[in-house]
Amino acid sequence: DGGITQSPKYLFRKEGQNVTLSCEQNLNHDAMYWYRQDPGQGLRLIYYSQIVNDFQKGDIAEGYSVSREKKESFPLTVTSAQKNPTAFYLCASRKGLAGVYEQYFGPGTRLTVT
Amino acid sequence: AQTVTQSQPEMSVQEAETVTLSCTYDTSESDYYLFWYKQPPSRQMILVIRQEAYKQQNATENRFSVNFQKAAKSFSLKISDSQLGDAAMYFCAYRRYETSGSRLTFGEGTQLTVNP
């Protein structure tokens, strides 16, 4: 089955540690996205990538980093510089760069930093 | 910058009845796309319906339909014959038409409760 996988579903880390969230898609989609969701809020864009080896900052990129070495993979690193990293993180992908294609979402990773 | 506003944080509806969720957006563009996504308790985001701004006809998908008012920059979602499985957070989203930066801007969501 084609889709987007995010692992793990729940992740726990100590404050001051970097942590990398995995996102893999086998849909052959060009664009990939990372969102953060906090309680009672909508999704906020962290980073996105339209092609391999290229990515752009979203609205809340500070304290995060990404890479896009392969078309199917777009890992997100939450660094110790992120002041409030506890949140639900969603990865998405989209076919093509134009047109009415929607974004497909992964199941998400709940990150808790204590 | 584009903004999307959902003015109803919470809504409730009786099973089998109809409910309308509101969404307004702010843009200076003439061509764009609008979407409604559903997020049930599993937190999986699911596309409900989409609308291309250049199309005057309102989109429909089974029990879901939209009322797209371009001049008013309004994009409401109507759910007919509500079912218990419709209970979820609903997000309205906007995307520009251009190829570069095909990013979505989301509203803050409306939590829909369906009462049996």
PDB file of C-alpha atoms in Angstrom:
ATOM      1  CA  ASP A   1       0.000   0.000   0.000  1.00  0.00           C
ATOM      2  CA  GLY A   2       1.209   3.493  -0.831  1.00  0.00           C
ATOM      3  CA  GLY A   3       1.376   6.038   1.911  1.00  0.00           C
ATOM      4  CA  ILE A   4       3.372   8.078   4.377  1.00  0.00           C
ATOM      5  CA  THR A   5       4.939   6.547   7.437  1.00  0.00           C
ATOM      6  CA  GLN A   6       6.111   8.402  10.494  1.00  0.00           C
ATOM      7  CA  SER A   7       7.926   6.687  13.283  1.00  0.00           C
ATOM      8  CA  PRO A   8       7.710   6.356  16.151  1.00  0.00           C
ATOM      9  CA  LYS A   9       4.159   7.292  17.092  1.00  0.00           C
ATOM     10  CA  TYR A  10       5.273   8.501  20.530  1.00  0.00           C
ATOM     11  CA  LEU A  11       8.727   9.860  21.334  1.00  0.00           C
ATOM     12  CA  PHE A  12      10.148  10.954  24.659  1.00  0.00           C
ATOM     13  CA  ARG A  13      13.349  12.941  25.148  1.00  0.00           C
ATOM     14  CA  LYS A  14      15.162  14.827  27.836  1.00  0.00           C
ATOM     15  CA  GLU A  15      15.596  18.554  27.542  1.00  0.00           C
ATOM     16  CA  GLY A  16      18.822  19.499  25.797  1.00  0.00           C
ATOM     17  CA  GLN A  17      18.895  16.498  23.478  1.00  0.00           C
ATOM     18  CA  ASN A  18      18.431  16.665  19.747  1.00  0.00           C
ATOM     19  CA  VAL A  19      15.875  14.264  18.298  1.00  0.00           C
ATOM     20  CA  THR A  20      15.120  13.239  14.711  1.00  0.00           C
ATOM     21  CA  LEU A  21      11.619  12.417  13.507  1.00  0.00           C
ATOM     22  CA  SER A  22      11.317  10.089  10.553  1.00  0.00           C
ATOM     23  CA  CYS A  23       9.074  10.625   7.513  1.00  0.00           C
ATOM     24  CA  GLU A  24       9.034   8.265   4.535  1.00  0.00           C
ATOM     25  CA  GLN A  25       6.666   8.206   1.541  1.00  0.00           C
ATOM     26  CA  ASN A  26       6.313   5.674  -1.264  1.00  0.00           C
ATOM     27  CA  LEU A  27       3.850   7.739  -3.303  1.00  0.00           C
ATOM     28  CA  ASN A  28       6.565   9.137  -5.589  1.00  0.00           C
ATOM     29  CA  HIS A  29       5.495  12.619  -4.526  1.00  0.00           C
ATOM     30  CA  ASP A  30       7.717  15.572  -5.294  1.00  0.00           C
ATOM     31  CA  ALA A  31       6.968  17.872  -2.367  1.00  0.00           C
ATOM     32  CA  MET A  32       7.180  17.079   1.339  1.00  0.00           C
ATOM     33  CA  TYR A  33       6.205  19.135   4.378  1.00  0.00           C
ATOM     34  CA  TRP A  34       6.565  19.225   8.150  1.00  0.00           C
ATOM     35  CA  TYR A  35       3.879  20.751  10.377  1.00  0.00           C
ATOM     36  CA  ARG A  36       3.590  21.294  14.080  1.00  0.00           C
ATOM     37  CA  GLN A  37       0.240  21.098  15.863  1.00  0.00           C
ATOM     38  CA  ASP A  38      -0.351  22.388  19.380  1.00  0.00           C
ATOM     39  CA  PRO A  39      -3.579  21.922  21.383  1.00  0.00           C
ATOM     40  CA  GLY A  40      -6.363  24.183  20.154  1.00  0.00           C
ATOM     41  CA  GLN A  41      -4.326  25.433  17.228  1.00  0.00           C
ATOM     42  CA  GLY A  42      -4.137  24.726  13.563  1.00  0.00           C
ATOM     43  CA  LEU A  43      -1.159  23.323  11.738  1.00  0.00           C
ATOM     44  CA  ARG A  44       1.885  25.521  11.417  1.00  0.00           C
ATOM     45  CA  LEU A  45       4.454  24.929   8.694  1.00  0.00           C
ATOM     46  CA  ILE A  46       8.010  24.231   9.839  1.00  0.00           C
ATOM     47  CA  TYR A  47       9.864  23.337   6.624  1.00  0.00           C
ATOM     48  CA  TYR A  48       9.014  22.126   3.151  1.00  0.00           C
ATOM     49  CA  SER A  49      10.880  20.682   0.215  1.00  0.00           C
ATOM     50  CA  GLN A  50       9.872  20.618  -3.433  1.00  0.00           C
ATOM     51  CA  ILE A  51      12.853  18.710  -4.831  1.00  0.00           C
ATOM     52  CA  VAL A  52      15.743  16.637  -3.563  1.00  0.00           C
ATOM     53  CA  ASN A  53      18.567  18.586  -1.919  1.00  0.00           C
ATOM     54  CA  ASP A  54      16.434  21.722  -1.618  1.00  0.00           C
ATOM     55  CA  PHE A  55      14.134  22.954   1.142  1.00  0.00           C
ATOM     56  CA  GLN A  56      12.598  26.183   2.405  1.00  0.00           C
ATOM     57  CA  LYS A  57      11.764  27.523   5.839  1.00  0.00           C
ATOM     58  CA  GLY A  58       8.156  27.741   6.837  1.00  0.00           C
ATOM     59  CA  ASP A  59       6.629  29.986   9.461  1.00  0.00           C
ATOM     60  CA  ILE A  60       8.263  28.457  12.562  1.00  0.00           C
ATOM     61  CA  ALA A  61      11.633  27.045  11.413  1.00  0.00           C
ATOM     62  CA  GLU A  62      13.712  28.260  14.358  1.00  0.00           C
ATOM     63  CA  GLY A  63      15.122  25.366  16.358  1.00  0.00           C
ATOM     64  CA  TYR A  64      14.459  22.808  13.618  1.00  0.00           C
ATOM     65  CA  SER A  65      16.500  21.398  10.749  1.00  0.00           C
ATOM     66  CA  VAL A  66      15.718  19.105   7.815  1.00  0.00           C
ATOM     67  CA  SER A  67      17.401  17.262   4.982  1.00  0.00           C
ATOM     68  CA  ARG A  68      16.136  15.879   1.674  1.00  0.00           C
ATOM     69  CA  GLU A  69      18.782  13.524   0.356  1.00  0.00           C
ATOM     70  CA  LYS A  70      16.248  11.141  -1.176  1.00  0.00           C
ATOM     71  CA  LYS A  71      12.898  11.840  -2.797  1.00  0.00           C
ATOM     72  CA  GLU A  72      11.071   9.512  -0.433  1.00  0.00           C
ATOM     73  CA  SER A  73      12.583  10.730   2.850  1.00  0.00           C
ATOM     74  CA  PHE A  74      12.339  14.042   4.715  1.00  0.00           C
ATOM     75  CA  PRO A  75      13.580  13.716   8.317  1.00  0.00           C
ATOM     76  CA  LEU A  76      13.061  16.531  10.813  1.00  0.00           C
ATOM     77  CA  THR A  77      15.540  17.220  13.615  1.00  0.00           C
ATOM     78  CA  VAL A  78      14.274  19.042  16.673  1.00  0.00           C
ATOM     79  CA  THR A  79      17.328  20.682  18.178  1.00  0.00           C
ATOM     80  CA  SER A  80      17.976  21.782  21.735  1.00  0.00           C
ATOM     81  CA  ALA A  81      17.506  25.353  20.503  1.00  0.00           C
ATOM     82  CA  GLN A  82      13.761  24.775  20.084  1.00  0.00           C
ATOM     83  CA  LYS A  83      12.342  26.374  23.224  1.00  0.00           C
ATOM     84  CA  ASN A  84       9.067  24.475  23.399  1.00  0.00           C
ATOM     85  CA  PRO A  85       9.449  21.238  21.425  1.00  0.00           C
ATOM     86  CA  THR A  86       6.625  19.216  23.003  1.00  0.00           C
ATOM     87  CA  ALA A  87       3.974  18.960  20.292  1.00  0.00           C
ATOM     88  CA  PHE A  88       2.351  16.751  17.674  1.00  0.00           C
ATOM     89  CA  TYR A  89       4.322  16.668  14.416  1.00  0.00           C
ATOM     90  CA  LEU A  90       2.759  15.865  11.061  1.00  0.00           C
ATOM     91  CA  CYS A  91       4.554  15.081   7.836  1.00  0.00           C
ATOM     92  CA  ALA A  92       2.827  15.483   4.471  1.00  0.00           C
ATOM     93  CA  SER A  93       3.600  15.005   0.806  1.00  0.00           C
ATOM     94  CA  ARG A  94       2.109  16.195  -2.450  1.00  0.00           C
ATOM     95  CA  LYS A  95       2.256  15.090  -6.063  1.00  0.00           C
ATOM     96  CA  GLY A  96       3.694  17.726  -8.361  1.00  0.00           C
ATOM     97  CA  LEU A  97       4.241  21.393  -7.750  1.00  0.00           C
ATOM     98  CA  ALA A  98       1.131  22.788  -9.486  1.00  0.00           C
ATOM     99  CA  GLY A  99      -2.501  21.882  -9.808  1.00  0.00           C
ATOM    100  CA  VAL A 100      -5.214  21.085  -7.314  1.00  0.00           C
ATOM    101  CA  TYR A 101      -3.486  18.024  -5.863  1.00  0.00           C
ATOM    102  CA  GLU A 102      -4.001  17.773  -2.157  1.00  0.00           C
ATOM    103  CA  GLN A 103      -1.441  17.059   0.516  1.00  0.00           C
ATOM    104  CA  TYR A 104      -1.444  13.568   1.990  1.00  0.00           C
ATOM    105  CA  PHE A 105      -0.592  13.314   5.660  1.00  0.00           C
ATOM    106  CA  GLY A 106       1.211  10.759   7.748  1.00  0.00           C
ATOM    107  CA  PRO A 107      -0.168   9.517  11.087  1.00  0.00           C
ATOM    108  CA  GLY A 108       1.999  11.920  13.105  1.00  0.00           C
ATOM    109  CA  THR A 109       4.515  11.700  15.938  1.00  0.00           C
ATOM    110  CA  ARG A 110       3.773  12.939  19.425  1.00  0.00           C
ATOM    111  CA  LEU A 111       7.013  14.329  20.899  1.00  0.00           C
ATOM    112  CA  THR A 112       7.293  14.924  24.635  1.00  0.00           C
ATOM    113  CA  VAL A 113      10.378  16.655  26.030  1.00  0.00           C
ATOM    114  CA  THR A 114      10.858  16.791  29.787  1.00  0.00           C
TER     115      THR A 114
ATOM    116  CA  ALA B   1       0.368  37.050   3.706  1.00  0.00           C
ATOM    117  CA  GLN B   2      -2.694  34.918   3.417  1.00  0.00           C
ATOM    118  CA  THR B   3      -4.736  34.225   6.532  1.00  0.00           C
ATOM    119  CA  VAL B   4      -7.536  31.753   7.162  1.00  0.00           C
ATOM    120  CA  THR B   5     -10.091  32.300   9.925  1.00  0.00           C
ATOM    121  CA  GLN B   6     -12.493  29.802  11.416  1.00  0.00           C
ATOM    122  CA  SER B   7     -14.664  31.740  13.822  1.00  0.00           C
ATOM    123  CA  GLN B   8     -16.367  28.723  15.431  1.00  0.00           C
ATOM    124  CA  PRO B   9     -14.001  26.870  17.798  1.00  0.00           C
ATOM    125  CA  GLU B  10     -16.732  24.336  18.582  1.00  0.00           C
ATOM    126  CA  MET B  11     -19.962  23.215  16.952  1.00  0.00           C
ATOM    127  CA  SER B  12     -22.446  20.486  17.711  1.00  0.00           C
ATOM    128  CA  VAL B  13     -25.147  18.777  15.672  1.00  0.00           C
ATOM    129  CA  GLN B  14     -27.715  16.064  16.201  1.00  0.00           C
ATOM    130  CA  GLU B  15     -27.237  12.871  14.277  1.00  0.00           C
ATOM    131  CA  ALA B  16     -29.003  12.982  10.870  1.00  0.00           C
ATOM    132  CA  GLU B  17     -29.224  16.784  10.894  1.00  0.00           C
ATOM    133  CA  THR B  18     -27.274  19.359   8.893  1.00  0.00           C
ATOM    134  CA  VAL B  19     -24.479  21.591  10.122  1.00  0.00           C
ATOM    135  CA  THR B  20     -22.462  24.346   8.463  1.00  0.00           C
ATOM    136  CA  LEU B  21     -18.893  25.229   9.417  1.00  0.00           C
ATOM    137  CA  SER B  22     -17.622  28.702   8.536  1.00  0.00           C
ATOM    138  CA  CYS B  23     -14.330  29.755   7.019  1.00  0.00           C
ATOM    139  CA  THR B  24     -13.114  33.104   5.723  1.00  0.00           C
ATOM    140  CA  TYR B  25      -9.767  33.925   4.185  1.00  0.00           C
ATOM    141  CA  ASP B  26      -7.793  36.934   3.181  1.00  0.00           C
ATOM    142  CA  THR B  27      -5.895  37.060  -0.094  1.00  0.00           C
ATOM    143  CA  SER B  28      -5.051  39.427  -2.903  1.00  0.00           C
ATOM    144  CA  GLU B  29      -4.735  36.554  -5.386  1.00  0.00           C
ATOM    145  CA  SER B  30      -7.407  35.756  -7.954  1.00  0.00           C
ATOM    146  CA  ASP B  31      -6.445  32.126  -8.508  1.00  0.00           C
ATOM    147  CA  TYR B  32      -6.068  29.745  -5.596  1.00  0.00           C
ATOM    148  CA  TYR B  33      -7.341  26.540  -4.055  1.00  0.00           C
ATOM    149  CA  LEU B  34      -9.350  25.913  -0.911  1.00  0.00           C
ATOM    150  CA  PHE B  35      -9.609  22.701   1.081  1.00  0.00           C
ATOM    151  CA  TRP B  36     -11.444  21.246   4.043  1.00  0.00           C
ATOM    152  CA  TYR B  37      -9.564  18.615   6.041  1.00  0.00           C
ATOM    153  CA  LYS B  38     -10.957  16.426   8.815  1.00  0.00           C
ATOM    154  CA  GLN B  39      -8.917  15.257  11.818  1.00  0.00           C
ATOM    155  CA  PRO B  40     -10.714  12.557  13.847  1.00  0.00           C
ATOM    156  CA  PRO B  41      -9.498  11.431  17.287  1.00  0.00           C
ATOM    157  CA  SER B  42      -6.887   9.234  15.589  1.00  0.00           C
ATOM    158  CA  ARG B  43      -5.319  12.571  14.470  1.00  0.00           C
ATOM    159  CA  GLN B  44      -4.968  11.363  10.869  1.00  0.00           C
ATOM    160  CA  MET B  45      -5.634  14.293   8.541  1.00  0.00           C
ATOM    161  CA  ILE B  46      -8.125  13.386   5.827  1.00  0.00           C
ATOM    162  CA  LEU B  47      -9.149  15.518   2.863  1.00  0.00           C
ATOM    163  CA  VAL B  48     -12.896  16.152   2.826  1.00  0.00           C
ATOM    164  CA  ILE B  49     -13.367  18.414  -0.165  1.00  0.00           C
ATOM    165  CA  ARG B  50     -11.514  20.869  -2.395  1.00  0.00           C
ATOM    166  CA  GLN B  51     -12.476  23.913  -4.478  1.00  0.00           C
ATOM    167  CA  GLU B  52     -10.645  25.702  -7.269  1.00  0.00           C
ATOM    168  CA  ALA B  53     -11.260  29.439  -7.114  1.00  0.00           C
ATOM    169  CA  TYR B  54     -11.772  29.784 -10.869  1.00  0.00           C
ATOM    170  CA  LYS B  55     -14.695  27.365 -10.748  1.00  0.00           C
ATOM    171  CA  GLN B  56     -18.003  29.037  -9.941  1.00  0.00           C
ATOM    172  CA  GLN B  57     -19.748  25.757  -9.215  1.00  0.00           C
ATOM    173  CA  ASN B  58     -19.620  24.692  -5.587  1.00  0.00           C
ATOM    174  CA  ALA B  59     -17.849  21.399  -4.928  1.00  0.00           C
ATOM    175  CA  THR B  60     -19.778  18.449  -3.507  1.00  0.00           C
ATOM    176  CA  GLU B  61     -18.648  15.067  -2.207  1.00  0.00           C
ATOM    177  CA  ASN B  62     -21.540  12.876  -1.128  1.00  0.00           C
ATOM    178  CA  ARG B  63     -22.910  14.399   2.116  1.00  0.00           C
ATOM    179  CA  PHE B  64     -20.336  17.205   2.083  1.00  0.00           C
ATOM    180  CA  SER B  65     -20.725  20.396   0.092  1.00  0.00           C
ATOM    181  CA  VAL B  66     -19.288  23.878   0.145  1.00  0.00           C
ATOM    182  CA  ASN B  67     -20.680  27.350  -0.284  1.00  0.00           C
ATOM    183  CA  PHE B  68     -17.891  29.252  -2.017  1.00  0.00           C
ATOM    184  CA  GLN B  69     -18.422  33.005  -2.132  1.00  0.00           C
ATOM    185  CA  LYS B  70     -15.338  34.421  -3.866  1.00  0.00           C
ATOM    186  CA  ALA B  71     -16.216  38.089  -3.499  1.00  0.00           C
ATOM    187  CA  ALA B  72     -16.886  37.665   0.194  1.00  0.00           C
ATOM    188  CA  LYS B  73     -13.823  35.383   0.591  1.00  0.00           C
ATOM    189  CA  SER B  74     -15.957  32.820   2.323  1.00  0.00           C
ATOM    190  CA  PHE B  75     -15.749  29.027   2.086  1.00  0.00           C
ATOM    191  CA  SER B  76     -18.210  27.237   4.349  1.00  0.00           C
ATOM    192  CA  LEU B  77     -18.635  23.469   4.660  1.00  0.00           C
ATOM    193  CA  LYS B  78     -22.088  21.904   4.906  1.00  0.00           C
ATOM    194  CA  ILE B  79     -22.439  18.402   6.290  1.00  0.00           C
ATOM    195  CA  SER B  80     -25.823  16.820   5.581  1.00  0.00           C
ATOM    196  CA  ASP B  81     -27.315  13.820   7.379  1.00  0.00           C
ATOM    197  CA  SER B  82     -24.599  14.015  10.043  1.00  0.00           C
ATOM    198  CA  GLN B  83     -23.212  10.731  11.277  1.00  0.00           C
ATOM    199  CA  LEU B  84     -21.385   9.847  14.489  1.00  0.00           C
ATOM    200  CA  GLY B  85     -18.252   9.257  12.409  1.00  0.00           C
ATOM    201  CA  ASP B  86     -18.265  12.889  11.329  1.00  0.00           C
ATOM    202  CA  ALA B  87     -17.196  13.942  14.806  1.00  0.00           C
ATOM    203  CA  ALA B  88     -13.748  15.461  14.360  1.00  0.00           C
ATOM    204  CA  MET B  89     -11.739  18.647  14.148  1.00  0.00           C
ATOM    205  CA  TYR B  90     -12.271  20.323  10.791  1.00  0.00           C
ATOM    206  CA  PHE B  91      -9.650  22.566   9.238  1.00  0.00           C
ATOM    207  CA  CYS B  92     -10.087  24.987   6.374  1.00  0.00           C
ATOM    208  CA  ALA B  93      -6.943  25.546   4.271  1.00  0.00           C
ATOM    209  CA  TYR B  94      -5.821  27.866   1.470  1.00  0.00           C
ATOM    210  CA  ARG B  95      -3.173  27.402  -1.192  1.00  0.00           C
ATOM    211  CA  ARG B  96      -1.914  29.799  -3.792  1.00  0.00           C
ATOM    212  CA  TYR B  97      -2.170  28.865  -7.461  1.00  0.00           C
ATOM    213  CA  GLU B  98       1.455  29.452  -8.351  1.00  0.00           C
ATOM    214  CA  THR B  99       3.882  26.573  -8.713  1.00  0.00           C
ATOM    215  CA  SER B 100       6.466  27.908  -6.339  1.00  0.00           C
ATOM    216  CA  GLY B 101       5.904  27.453  -2.640  1.00  0.00           C
ATOM    217  CA  SER B 102       2.837  25.261  -2.889  1.00  0.00           C
ATOM    218  CA  ARG B 103       2.199  25.492   0.829  1.00  0.00           C
ATOM    219  CA  LEU B 104      -1.079  25.334   2.716  1.00  0.00           C
ATOM    220  CA  THR B 105      -2.228  27.934   5.212  1.00  0.00           C
ATOM    221  CA  PHE B 106      -4.589  26.454   7.797  1.00  0.00           C
ATOM    222  CA  GLY B 107      -7.272  27.938   9.986  1.00  0.00           C
ATOM    223  CA  GLU B 108      -7.350  27.119  13.680  1.00  0.00           C
ATOM    224  CA  GLY B 109     -10.026  24.489  13.323  1.00  0.00           C
ATOM    225  CA  THR B 110     -13.604  23.786  14.417  1.00  0.00           C
ATOM    226  CA  GLN B 111     -14.281  20.899  16.778  1.00  0.00           C
ATOM    227  CA  LEU B 112     -17.498  19.190  15.657  1.00  0.00           C
ATOM    228  CA  THR B 113     -19.484  17.049  18.087  1.00  0.00           C
ATOM    229  CA  VAL B 114     -22.246  14.790  16.771  1.00  0.00           C
ATOM    230  CA  ASN B 115     -24.896  13.926  19.343  1.00  0.00           C
ATOM    231  CA  PRO B 116     -26.826  10.647  19.022  1.00  0.00           C
TER     232      PRO B 116
END
